[in-house]
mmCIF file of C-alpha atoms in Angstrom:
data_model
loop_
_atom_site.group_PDB
_atom_site.id
_atom_site.type_symbol
_atom_site.label_atom_id
_atom_site.label_comp_id
_atom_site.label_asym_id
_atom_site.label_seq_id
_atom_site.Cartn_x
_atom_site.Cartn_y
_atom_site.Cartn_z
ATOM 1 C CA MET A 1 129.445 -272.927 -273.531
ATOM 2 C CA LYS A 2 127.749 -269.381 -273.710
ATOM 3 C CA ALA A 3 128.243 -267.857 -270.194
ATOM 4 C CA GLN A 4 125.586 -265.182 -268.661
ATOM 5 C CA LYS A 5 126.648 -261.750 -269.587
ATOM 6 C CA ILE A 6 126.457 -259.034 -266.781
ATOM 7 C CA GLU A 7 125.428 -256.311 -269.044
ATOM 8 C CA TYR A 8 122.324 -258.308 -270.417
ATOM 9 C CA LEU A 9 121.266 -259.563 -266.692
ATOM 10 C CA HIS A 10 118.185 -257.002 -266.384
ATOM 11 C CA ILE A 11 116.896 -258.367 -269.462
ATOM 12 C CA SER A 12 117.627 -262.078 -268.603
ATOM 13 C CA THR A 13 115.571 -261.221 -265.364
ATOM 14 C CA LEU A 14 112.622 -259.748 -267.134
ATOM 15 C CA LEU A 15 112.946 -262.917 -269.402
ATOM 16 C CA ALA A 16 112.818 -265.252 -266.251
ATOM 17 C CA PHE A 17 109.616 -263.350 -264.819
ATOM 18 C CA ILE A 18 107.849 -264.159 -268.080
ATOM 19 C CA LEU A 19 108.423 -267.482 -268.250
ATOM 20 C CA ILE A 20 107.754 -268.416 -264.557
ATOM 21 C CA PRO A 21 104.072 -268.092 -264.773
ATOM 22 C CA LEU A 22 104.300 -270.430 -267.899
ATOM 23 C CA GLY A 23 102.884 -273.400 -265.942
ATOM 24 C CA GLY A 24 99.696 -271.642 -265.008
ATOM 25 C CA LEU A 25 99.057 -269.939 -268.628
ATOM 26 C CA THR A 26 99.339 -273.389 -270.000
ATOM 27 C CA THR A 27 96.987 -274.920 -267.314
ATOM 28 C CA ASP A 28 94.324 -272.180 -267.338
ATOM 29 C CA ILE A 29 94.318 -270.296 -270.588
ATOM 30 C CA TYR A 30 91.966 -272.963 -272.377
ATOM 31 C CA ILE A 31 89.605 -273.357 -269.690
ATOM 32 C CA PRO A 32 86.772 -271.307 -270.950
ATOM 33 C CA SER A 33 87.512 -273.548 -274.276
ATOM 34 C CA LEU A 34 86.645 -276.677 -272.756
ATOM 35 C CA PRO A 35 83.125 -277.275 -273.664
ATOM 36 C CA ALA A 36 83.725 -276.025 -277.461
ATOM 37 C CA MET A 37 86.700 -278.699 -277.436
ATOM 38 C CA ALA A 38 84.652 -281.579 -276.370
ATOM 39 C CA GLY A 39 81.809 -280.371 -278.886
ATOM 40 C CA ASP A 40 84.344 -280.204 -281.913
ATOM 41 C CA LEU A 41 86.506 -283.023 -281.051
ATOM 42 C CA GLY A 42 83.515 -285.474 -280.456
ATOM 43 C CA VAL A 43 84.456 -286.504 -277.264
ATOM 44 C CA SER A 44 82.969 -286.653 -273.726
ATOM 45 C CA MET A 45 83.615 -283.706 -271.024
ATOM 46 C CA GLN A 46 85.461 -286.025 -268.867
ATOM 47 C CA GLN A 47 88.046 -287.026 -271.672
ATOM 48 C CA VAL A 48 88.543 -283.212 -272.314
ATOM 49 C CA GLN A 49 89.387 -282.755 -268.647
ATOM 50 C CA LEU A 50 92.115 -285.477 -268.675
ATOM 51 C CA SER A 51 94.196 -283.315 -270.680
ATOM 52 C CA LEU A 52 94.430 -280.888 -267.634
ATOM 53 C CA LEU A 53 95.004 -283.773 -265.356
ATOM 54 C CA LEU A 54 97.695 -285.349 -267.569
ATOM 55 C CA PHE A 55 99.694 -281.728 -267.907
ATOM 56 C CA MET A 56 99.740 -281.141 -263.944
ATOM 57 C CA VAL A 57 100.845 -284.696 -263.042
ATOM 58 C CA SER A 58 103.612 -284.738 -265.613
ATOM 59 C CA SER A 59 104.786 -281.344 -264.668
ATOM 60 C CA GLY A 60 104.504 -282.191 -260.985
ATOM 61 C CA LEU A 61 106.420 -285.580 -261.015
ATOM 62 C CA SER A 62 109.068 -283.883 -263.050
ATOM 63 C CA GLN A 63 109.492 -281.449 -260.851
ATOM 64 C CA LEU A 64 110.785 -283.735 -258.082
ATOM 65 C CA PHE A 65 113.673 -284.514 -259.950
ATOM 66 C CA ILE A 66 114.478 -281.944 -262.455
ATOM 67 C CA GLY A 67 116.508 -279.539 -259.832
ATOM 68 C CA SER A 68 119.130 -282.051 -259.761
ATOM 69 C CA ILE A 69 119.545 -282.596 -263.457
ATOM 70 C CA LEU A 70 119.728 -278.638 -263.803
ATOM 71 C CA ASP A 71 122.422 -278.407 -261.261
ATOM 72 C CA SER A 72 124.440 -281.248 -263.004
ATOM 73 C CA PHE A 73 123.820 -280.475 -266.461
ATOM 74 C CA GLY A 74 123.285 -276.705 -266.563
ATOM 75 C CA ARG A 75 120.286 -274.267 -267.218
ATOM 76 C CA TYR A 76 120.750 -272.734 -270.494
ATOM 77 C CA ARG A 77 120.742 -275.485 -273.164
ATOM 78 C CA ILE A 78 118.212 -277.400 -271.503
ATOM 79 C CA ASN A 79 115.992 -274.200 -271.227
ATOM 80 C CA LEU A 80 116.465 -273.784 -275.068
ATOM 81 C CA PHE A 81 115.767 -276.941 -275.781
ATOM 82 C CA ALA A 82 112.566 -276.987 -273.861
ATOM 83 C CA LEU A 83 111.551 -273.662 -275.234
ATOM 84 C CA ILE A 84 111.602 -275.372 -278.484
ATOM 85 C CA VAL A 85 110.055 -278.536 -277.826
ATOM 86 C CA PHE A 86 106.931 -276.563 -275.809
ATOM 87 C CA SER A 87 106.532 -274.316 -278.934
ATOM 88 C CA ILE A 88 106.433 -277.137 -281.399
ATOM 89 C CA ALA A 89 103.860 -279.297 -279.084
ATOM 90 C CA SER A 90 101.590 -276.209 -278.911
ATOM 91 C CA PHE A 91 101.401 -275.784 -282.539
ATOM 92 C CA ILE A 92 100.832 -279.609 -283.116
ATOM 93 C CA ILE A 93 97.679 -279.401 -280.268
ATOM 94 C CA ALA A 94 96.500 -276.706 -282.721
ATOM 95 C CA LEU A 95 96.995 -278.273 -285.935
ATOM 96 C CA VAL A 96 96.006 -281.985 -285.343
ATOM 97 C CA PRO A 97 92.906 -281.680 -283.564
ATOM 98 C CA HIS A 98 92.739 -285.270 -282.267
ATOM 99 C CA ILE A 99 92.428 -286.310 -278.379
ATOM 100 C CA GLY A 100 95.120 -288.742 -278.419
ATOM 101 C CA VAL A 101 97.777 -286.108 -279.836
ATOM 102 C CA ILE A 102 96.469 -283.592 -277.606
ATOM 103 C CA TYR A 103 97.213 -285.930 -274.694
ATOM 104 C CA GLY A 104 100.458 -286.932 -275.613
ATOM 105 C CA MET A 105 101.636 -283.421 -276.223
ATOM 106 C CA ARG A 106 100.331 -281.783 -272.977
ATOM 107 C CA ILE A 107 102.598 -284.606 -271.212
ATOM 108 C CA ILE A 108 105.734 -283.084 -273.259
ATOM 109 C CA GLN A 109 104.291 -279.433 -272.200
ATOM 110 C CA GLY A 110 104.148 -280.813 -268.569
ATOM 111 C CA ILE A 111 107.721 -281.741 -268.367
ATOM 112 C CA THR A 112 109.400 -279.106 -270.933
ATOM 113 C CA VAL A 113 107.676 -276.433 -268.418
ATOM 114 C CA SER A 114 108.941 -277.856 -265.384
ATOM 115 C CA LEU A 115 112.262 -277.584 -266.890
ATOM 116 C CA ILE A 116 111.958 -274.047 -267.831
ATOM 117 C CA ILE A 117 110.410 -272.682 -264.636
ATOM 118 C CA VAL A 118 112.349 -274.763 -262.180
ATOM 119 C CA GLY A 119 115.586 -273.395 -264.409
ATOM 120 C CA LYS A 120 114.305 -269.801 -264.156
ATOM 121 C CA ARG A 121 113.934 -269.865 -260.335
ATOM 122 C CA ALA A 122 117.524 -271.133 -260.138
ATOM 123 C CA PHE A 123 118.470 -268.526 -262.178
ATOM 124 C CA PHE A 124 118.043 -266.048 -259.440
ATOM 125 C CA VAL A 125 119.924 -268.030 -256.950
ATOM 126 C CA ASP A 126 122.821 -268.462 -259.902
ATOM 127 C CA MET A 127 123.017 -264.634 -260.460
ATOM 128 C CA TYR A 128 121.790 -262.576 -257.124
ATOM 129 C CA SER A 129 122.547 -262.712 -253.731
ATOM 130 C CA GLY A 130 121.753 -260.751 -250.204
ATOM 131 C CA GLU A 131 118.900 -258.379 -250.229
ATOM 132 C CA LYS A 132 118.517 -258.353 -254.169
ATOM 133 C CA LEU A 133 117.794 -262.078 -254.051
ATOM 134 C CA LYS A 134 115.219 -261.687 -251.427
ATOM 135 C CA HIS A 135 113.969 -258.895 -253.242
ATOM 136 C CA TYR A 136 113.321 -260.995 -256.515
ATOM 137 C CA THR A 137 112.219 -264.529 -254.549
ATOM 138 C CA SER A 138 109.597 -262.620 -252.817
ATOM 139 C CA LEU A 139 107.945 -261.684 -256.101
ATOM 140 C CA PHE A 140 107.546 -265.134 -257.055
ATOM 141 C CA SER A 141 104.214 -265.946 -255.642
ATOM 142 C CA ILE A 142 103.034 -262.769 -256.976
ATOM 143 C CA VAL A 143 104.234 -263.112 -260.729
ATOM 144 C CA TRP A 144 103.232 -266.975 -260.301
ATOM 145 C CA ALA A 145 99.575 -265.970 -259.116
ATOM 146 C CA THR A 146 99.164 -263.580 -262.228
ATOM 147 C CA ALA A 147 98.618 -266.715 -264.405
ATOM 148 C CA PRO A 148 95.224 -268.163 -262.938
ATOM 149 C CA ILE A 149 94.037 -264.593 -263.121
ATOM 150 C CA VAL A 150 94.834 -263.315 -266.667
ATOM 151 C CA ALA A 151 95.192 -266.587 -268.612
ATOM 152 C CA PRO A 152 91.248 -267.347 -268.280
ATOM 153 C CA PHE A 153 90.238 -263.988 -269.135
ATOM 154 C CA ILE A 154 92.378 -263.797 -272.312
ATOM 155 C CA GLY A 155 91.379 -267.414 -273.347
ATOM 156 C CA GLY A 156 87.433 -266.449 -273.015
ATOM 157 C CA TYR A 157 87.959 -263.880 -275.554
ATOM 158 C CA LEU A 158 90.103 -265.965 -277.972
ATOM 159 C CA GLN A 159 87.787 -269.081 -277.602
ATOM 160 C CA VAL A 160 84.591 -266.435 -278.571
ATOM 161 C CA THR A 161 86.787 -264.614 -281.757
ATOM 162 C CA PHE A 162 89.074 -267.517 -282.905
ATOM 163 C CA GLY A 163 88.190 -270.840 -281.424
ATOM 164 C CA TRP A 164 90.110 -273.139 -278.905
ATOM 165 C CA GLN A 165 92.949 -273.554 -281.262
ATOM 166 C CA SER A 166 93.810 -270.085 -280.999
ATOM 167 C CA ASN A 167 95.032 -270.390 -277.155
ATOM 168 C CA PHE A 168 97.610 -273.060 -278.361
ATOM 169 C CA TYR A 169 98.859 -270.930 -281.552
ATOM 170 C CA LEU A 170 99.186 -267.989 -278.873
ATOM 171 C CA LEU A 171 101.160 -270.331 -276.565
ATOM 172 C CA GLY A 172 103.398 -271.459 -279.343
ATOM 173 C CA PHE A 173 104.104 -267.973 -280.633
ATOM 174 C CA LEU A 174 104.861 -266.965 -277.232
ATOM 175 C CA THR A 175 107.521 -269.240 -276.420
ATOM 176 C CA ALA A 176 108.916 -268.885 -279.852
ATOM 177 C CA ALA A 177 109.232 -265.126 -279.371
ATOM 178 C CA VAL A 178 110.673 -265.599 -275.866
ATOM 179 C CA LEU A 179 113.053 -267.983 -277.531
ATOM 180 C CA PHE A 180 114.668 -265.780 -279.627
ATOM 181 C CA PHE A 181 115.228 -263.471 -276.744
ATOM 182 C CA GLU A 182 116.646 -266.213 -274.500
ATOM 183 C CA TRP A 183 119.167 -267.332 -277.279
ATOM 184 C CA ARG A 184 120.375 -263.605 -278.024
ATOM 185 C CA TYR A 185 120.671 -262.617 -274.173
ATOM 186 C CA THR A 186 121.186 -265.270 -271.743
ATOM 187 C CA GLY A 187 123.431 -268.010 -271.339
ATOM 188 C CA GLU A 188 124.780 -270.334 -268.748
ATOM 189 C CA SER A 189 124.072 -268.945 -265.152
ATOM 190 C CA LEU A 190 125.437 -271.845 -263.277
ATOM 191 C CA ARG A 191 128.850 -271.608 -262.360
ATOM 192 C CA LYS A 192 129.527 -274.974 -260.320
ATOM 193 C CA PHE A 193 128.447 -277.952 -261.821
ATOM 194 C CA GLN A 194 127.445 -280.881 -259.444
ATOM 195 C CA SER A 195 127.945 -284.447 -259.942
ATOM 196 C CA PHE A 196 124.599 -286.422 -260.262
ATOM 197 C CA ASN A 197 124.093 -289.225 -257.742
ATOM 198 C CA ARG A 198 120.941 -290.789 -258.106
ATOM 199 C CA LYS A 199 121.038 -292.656 -254.783
ATOM 200 C CA GLN A 200 122.054 -289.690 -252.548
ATOM 201 C CA ILE A 201 119.252 -287.502 -254.308
ATOM 202 C CA LEU A 202 116.816 -290.489 -253.615
ATOM 203 C CA ASN A 203 117.753 -290.692 -250.055
ATOM 204 C CA VAL A 204 117.229 -287.155 -249.666
ATOM 205 C CA TYR A 205 113.489 -287.344 -251.291
ATOM 206 C CA SER A 206 112.814 -290.360 -248.948
ATOM 207 C CA GLY A 207 113.785 -288.702 -245.854
ATOM 208 C CA MET A 208 111.494 -285.524 -246.395
ATOM 209 C CA LEU A 209 108.502 -287.726 -247.473
ATOM 210 C CA LYS A 210 109.071 -289.867 -244.075
ATOM 211 C CA THR A 211 109.159 -286.459 -242.136
ATOM 212 C CA ALA A 212 105.178 -286.754 -240.910
ATOM 213 C CA ASP A 213 104.658 -282.693 -240.741
ATOM 214 C CA PHE A 214 106.419 -281.939 -244.116
ATOM 215 C CA SER A 215 104.406 -284.612 -245.598
ATOM 216 C CA VAL A 216 101.153 -283.622 -243.940
ATOM 217 C CA GLY A 217 101.685 -280.056 -245.096
ATOM 218 C CA LEU A 218 102.488 -281.204 -248.439
ATOM 219 C CA LEU A 219 98.819 -282.964 -248.507
ATOM 220 C CA ILE A 220 96.981 -279.726 -247.211
ATOM 221 C CA ILE A 221 98.662 -277.146 -249.490
ATOM 222 C CA GLY A 222 97.710 -279.965 -252.115
ATOM 223 C CA LEU A 223 93.982 -279.885 -251.236
ATOM 224 C CA SER A 224 93.983 -276.456 -250.854
ATOM 225 C CA TYR A 225 94.915 -276.110 -254.722
ATOM 226 C CA SER A 226 92.598 -278.608 -255.519
ATOM 227 C CA LEU A 227 89.473 -276.611 -254.779
ATOM 228 C CA LEU A 228 91.159 -274.502 -257.460
ATOM 229 C CA VAL A 229 91.680 -277.266 -259.796
ATOM 230 C CA VAL A 230 87.788 -278.533 -259.218
ATOM 231 C CA TYR A 231 86.342 -274.897 -260.060
ATOM 232 C CA GLY A 232 88.595 -274.472 -263.273
ATOM 233 C CA ILE A 233 87.730 -277.636 -264.526
ATOM 234 C CA SER A 234 84.032 -278.288 -263.923
ATOM 235 C CA SER A 235 82.922 -274.207 -263.739
ATOM 236 C CA PRO A 236 83.102 -273.906 -267.682
ATOM 237 C CA PHE A 237 80.348 -276.896 -268.456
ATOM 238 C CA ILE A 238 78.040 -275.265 -265.724
ATOM 239 C CA ILE A 239 78.217 -272.112 -266.498
ATOM 240 C CA GLU A 240 78.053 -272.438 -270.179
ATOM 241 C CA LYS A 241 76.293 -275.424 -270.611
ATOM 242 C CA VAL A 242 73.691 -275.327 -267.505
ATOM 243 C CA TYR A 243 73.529 -271.418 -267.452
ATOM 244 C CA GLY A 244 74.115 -270.828 -271.116
ATOM 245 C CA TYR A 245 76.701 -267.653 -270.482
ATOM 246 C CA SER A 246 79.611 -267.364 -272.819
ATOM 247 C CA PRO A 247 82.996 -268.391 -272.415
ATOM 248 C CA VAL A 248 83.808 -264.857 -271.508
ATOM 249 C CA VAL A 249 81.502 -265.237 -268.753
ATOM 250 C CA THR A 250 83.821 -268.131 -267.794
ATOM 251 C CA GLY A 251 86.820 -266.241 -268.140
ATOM 252 C CA TYR A 252 85.650 -263.313 -265.696
ATOM 253 C CA SER A 253 84.580 -265.961 -263.045
ATOM 254 C CA SER A 254 87.883 -267.511 -263.255
ATOM 255 C CA LEU A 255 89.427 -264.213 -262.860
ATOM 256 C CA GLY A 256 87.495 -263.199 -259.760
ATOM 257 C CA SER A 257 88.511 -266.972 -258.430
ATOM 258 C CA GLY A 258 92.402 -266.183 -259.138
ATOM 259 C CA ILE A 259 91.998 -262.744 -257.629
ATOM 260 C CA ALA A 260 90.451 -264.047 -254.494
ATOM 261 C CA LEU A 261 92.997 -266.717 -254.251
ATOM 262 C CA MET A 262 96.066 -264.197 -254.594
ATOM 263 C CA LEU A 263 94.065 -261.816 -252.010
ATOM 264 C CA GLY A 264 94.226 -264.868 -249.456
ATOM 265 C CA GLY A 265 97.949 -264.896 -249.982
ATOM 266 C CA ILE A 266 98.687 -261.637 -249.687
ATOM 267 C CA THR A 267 96.494 -261.248 -246.291
ATOM 268 C CA SER A 268 98.480 -264.316 -245.081
ATOM 269 C CA LYS A 269 101.781 -262.306 -245.581
ATOM 270 C CA VAL A 270 100.051 -259.128 -243.564
ATOM 271 C CA LEU A 271 99.628 -261.539 -240.690
ATOM 272 C CA ILE A 272 102.825 -263.179 -240.861
ATOM 273 C CA ASN A 273 103.617 -262.603 -237.230
ATOM 274 C CA LYS A 274 100.459 -263.897 -235.727
ATOM 275 C CA ASN A 275 100.329 -267.659 -234.313
ATOM 276 C CA LEU A 276 100.116 -270.251 -237.314
ATOM 277 C CA PHE A 277 97.655 -272.493 -236.085
ATOM 278 C CA LEU A 278 95.262 -269.624 -234.691
ATOM 279 C CA LYS A 279 95.442 -268.531 -238.770
ATOM 280 C CA ILE A 280 94.941 -271.849 -240.328
ATOM 281 C CA ASN A 281 92.501 -273.083 -237.866
ATOM 282 C CA THR A 282 90.312 -270.211 -238.020
ATOM 283 C CA ALA A 283 90.340 -270.315 -241.936
ATOM 284 C CA VAL A 284 89.511 -273.871 -242.514
ATOM 285 C CA ILE A 285 86.750 -273.679 -239.863
ATOM 286 C CA LEU A 286 85.117 -270.144 -242.086
ATOM 287 C CA GLN A 287 85.638 -272.766 -244.990
ATOM 288 C CA LEU A 288 83.678 -275.348 -243.341
ATOM 289 C CA ILE A 289 80.743 -272.702 -242.632
ATOM 290 C CA PHE A 290 80.684 -271.339 -246.355
ATOM 291 C CA ALA A 291 81.062 -274.874 -248.102
ATOM 292 C CA GLY A 292 78.128 -276.362 -245.783
ATOM 293 C CA LEU A 293 76.246 -272.872 -246.441
ATOM 294 C CA MET A 294 76.654 -273.453 -250.381
ATOM 295 C CA THR A 295 75.571 -276.948 -250.345
ATOM 296 C CA LEU A 296 72.301 -276.138 -248.576
ATOM 297 C CA ILE A 297 71.558 -272.894 -250.422
ATOM 298 C CA SER A 298 72.753 -274.208 -254.069
ATOM 299 C CA SER A 299 69.655 -276.631 -254.200
ATOM 300 C CA GLY A 300 67.078 -273.639 -253.939
ATOM 301 C CA ALA A 301 68.746 -270.411 -255.047
ATOM 302 C CA ASN A 302 70.074 -268.963 -258.051
ATOM 303 C CA GLY A 303 72.826 -271.211 -258.960
ATOM 304 C CA PHE A 304 75.037 -269.436 -260.730
ATOM 305 C CA TYR A 305 75.379 -266.376 -258.044
ATOM 306 C CA VAL A 306 75.720 -268.937 -255.294
ATOM 307 C CA LEU A 307 78.647 -270.564 -257.397
ATOM 308 C CA LEU A 308 80.537 -267.079 -257.796
ATOM 309 C CA ILE A 309 79.754 -265.850 -254.405
ATOM 310 C CA PHE A 310 80.756 -268.973 -252.500
ATOM 311 C CA THR A 311 83.588 -269.976 -254.567
ATOM 312 C CA LEU A 312 85.377 -266.400 -254.192
ATOM 313 C CA LEU A 313 85.254 -266.872 -250.226
ATOM 314 C CA ILE A 314 86.187 -270.308 -250.561
ATOM 315 C CA HIS A 315 89.158 -269.774 -252.336
ATOM 316 C CA PHE A 316 90.211 -266.700 -250.754
ATOM 317 C CA LEU A 317 90.541 -268.965 -247.365
ATOM 318 C CA SER A 318 92.679 -271.345 -249.556
ATOM 319 C CA GLY A 319 94.904 -269.131 -250.561
ATOM 320 C CA PHE A 320 95.535 -267.925 -247.066
ATOM 321 C CA ILE A 321 95.797 -271.623 -245.916
ATOM 322 C CA PHE A 322 97.898 -272.463 -248.804
ATOM 323 C CA ASN A 323 100.753 -269.393 -248.418
ATOM 324 C CA ASN A 324 101.010 -270.073 -244.369
ATOM 325 C CA VAL A 325 101.397 -274.240 -244.928
ATOM 326 C CA TYR A 326 103.437 -273.384 -248.086
ATOM 327 C CA ALA A 327 106.033 -271.419 -246.368
ATOM 328 C CA TYR A 328 106.435 -274.198 -243.452
ATOM 329 C CA CYS A 329 107.032 -276.574 -245.871
ATOM 330 C CA LEU A 330 109.639 -274.479 -247.739
ATOM 331 C CA GLN A 331 111.659 -273.597 -244.633
ATOM 332 C CA ARG A 332 111.423 -277.195 -243.152
ATOM 333 C CA PHE A 333 114.662 -278.238 -244.331
ATOM 334 C CA SER A 334 117.149 -275.195 -244.904
ATOM 335 C CA LYS A 335 119.889 -277.785 -245.804
ATOM 336 C CA ASN A 336 118.182 -278.923 -248.966
ATOM 337 C CA ALA A 337 116.247 -276.001 -249.820
ATOM 338 C CA GLY A 338 116.344 -276.765 -253.552
ATOM 339 C CA VAL A 339 115.157 -279.988 -253.028
ATOM 340 C CA ALA A 340 112.301 -279.069 -250.862
ATOM 341 C CA SER A 341 111.505 -276.683 -253.249
ATOM 342 C CA GLY A 342 110.931 -279.092 -255.999
ATOM 343 C CA LEU A 343 109.293 -281.702 -253.882
ATOM 344 C CA THR A 344 106.797 -279.040 -252.511
ATOM 345 C CA GLY A 345 105.845 -277.499 -256.167
ATOM 346 C CA GLY A 346 105.875 -280.969 -257.422
ATOM 347 C CA GLY A 347 103.726 -282.301 -254.734
ATOM 348 C CA ILE A 348 101.186 -279.419 -255.253
ATOM 349 C CA TYR A 349 100.484 -280.272 -258.923
ATOM 350 C CA VAL A 350 100.274 -284.322 -258.296
ATOM 351 C CA ILE A 351 98.125 -284.010 -255.122
ATOM 352 C CA SER A 352 95.688 -281.278 -256.604
ATOM 353 C CA SER A 353 95.393 -282.529 -260.139
ATOM 354 C CA ILE A 354 94.669 -286.225 -258.809
ATOM 355 C CA ALA A 355 92.486 -285.299 -256.043
ATOM 356 C CA GLY A 356 90.411 -282.862 -257.900
ATOM 357 C CA TYR A 357 90.108 -284.794 -260.898
ATOM 358 C CA GLY A 358 89.521 -288.170 -259.009
ATOM 359 C CA LEU A 359 86.284 -286.421 -256.748
ATOM 360 C CA ILE A 360 85.168 -284.788 -260.223
ATOM 361 C CA ASN A 361 84.683 -287.976 -261.890
ATOM 362 C CA LEU A 362 83.496 -289.479 -258.734
ATOM 363 C CA PHE A 363 80.845 -286.938 -258.056
ATOM 364 C CA GLU A 364 80.012 -286.444 -261.816
ATOM 365 C CA ILE A 365 79.993 -282.862 -261.445
ATOM 366 C CA LYS A 366 77.110 -281.022 -263.421
ATOM 367 C CA ASN A 367 75.374 -278.759 -261.374
ATOM 368 C CA VAL A 368 76.387 -276.189 -258.531
ATOM 369 C CA GLN A 369 75.094 -278.748 -255.896
ATOM 370 C CA SER A 370 77.659 -281.372 -256.710
ATOM 371 C CA ILE A 371 80.419 -279.200 -256.973
ATOM 372 C CA ALA A 372 79.338 -277.767 -253.408
ATOM 373 C CA MET A 373 79.188 -281.005 -251.995
ATOM 374 C CA VAL A 374 83.168 -281.988 -253.696
ATOM 375 C CA ASN A 375 84.103 -278.523 -252.048
ATOM 376 C CA LEU A 376 82.738 -279.511 -248.695
ATOM 377 C CA LEU A 377 84.749 -283.008 -248.873
ATOM 378 C CA ILE A 378 87.693 -281.149 -249.615
ATOM 379 C CA VAL A 379 87.316 -279.082 -246.621
ATOM 380 C CA VAL A 380 86.905 -281.631 -244.288
ATOM 381 C CA LEU A 381 90.238 -283.513 -245.590
ATOM 382 C CA THR A 382 91.984 -280.198 -245.073
ATOM 383 C CA PHE A 383 90.401 -279.858 -241.621
ATOM 384 C CA LEU A 384 91.288 -283.319 -240.564
ATOM 385 C CA GLY A 385 95.011 -282.841 -242.238
ATOM 386 C CA ILE A 386 95.738 -279.281 -240.258
ATOM 387 C CA PHE A 387 94.426 -281.367 -237.096
ATOM 388 C CA ILE A 388 97.146 -284.035 -237.641
ATOM 389 C CA PHE A 389 99.864 -281.511 -238.817
ATOM 390 C CA LYS A 390 99.385 -279.620 -235.530
ATOM 391 C CA ARG A 391 100.272 -283.122 -233.605
ATOM 392 C CA SER A 392 103.139 -283.607 -235.983
ATOM 393 C CA VAL A 393 104.341 -280.477 -234.862
ATOM 394 C CA VAL A 394 103.876 -280.577 -231.135
ATOM 395 C CA ARG A 395 105.793 -283.859 -231.265
ATOM 396 C CA ARG A 396 108.650 -282.205 -232.899
ATOM 397 C CA GLY A 397 108.830 -279.785 -230.037
ATOM 398 C CA GLU A 398 108.455 -277.009 -232.488
ATOM 399 C CA ILE A 399 105.310 -275.513 -231.549
ATOM 400 C CA GLU A 400 106.856 -272.284 -229.901
ATOM 401 C CA ARG A 401 108.408 -271.113 -233.063
ATOM 402 C CA PHE A 402 105.026 -270.702 -234.421
ATOM 403 C CA LYS A 403 103.272 -268.680 -231.561
#
């Protein structure tokens, strides 16, 4: 098997950072195109939104066990295979505009994206150690956050200029180009292959999910991210159909939402030494206030600006809560850090997509007031989750660690 060559390590590292945001790019790049897709395919808004849900659920569920597969069978060949399949799926979506075909290809994309992203995260653990490893892993969240910021912005211009298919052509050509460089410069980074023990793996996952503070923490970060999912799926129809703005405006609004989320995460890092529960309690109370005000004001004021201003505020606080609780979950099981990372990453996608899509259809979001009500409901659930989360940590006798 072709091993990773040290002389090409810097190129392989760059390629890994290019691929880590692929999941967010695949999700968000065609958000401004959702209304156009519904019209062109002759399907309902909910049917097009389902393509996002299928991708997120398939990607989330895949991440739950992919880490164990990569540890047993290696990263390199699986990564090349996943890139090939992902690229082909992207071209099929663009060339065969049928909603059933799109659903199938989105599920395939979700699985292959998980193989690529989890493998590339593992690459850094394989090839680096000490301060170098800490340096690179500290960049993961920043690199990952670039996709929700940049993707809708690019997608808006692609929609206006070339149509919705151009988003998937771009994904296909991009991954095909990366595939060439991966084949040319990278190799197998795993030094020691592990035996695949299904029963042992299931026992580890079961033990984690039965741990109250970890499970509730997973629910909190899933709900926090679902605010972004709800906005991403429903805002294009409100902005473009209700208020008559172009997909470019949708892209700019999603750009602002992504920046707010990232700034919330950065703020949480700046305040890393402050009391955990003081931080997240304050943040969720502010969220309750803003979500309540958004619900009250949206019925009378200019809806577009109400949507934009309150979304930025709520998503900033969402990013703040997300980063704090996410860090707790990742550190909860130090002896099984890889499994905890996969379970946390996959759990975020599964919980946020099911909660977000479920609430969108339950409330039939068609205006700013309905999206405000969904925001308020999610924030209330987050508040209750944080209350239970603190009680679970207190029961473990760990509260002193977070003061």
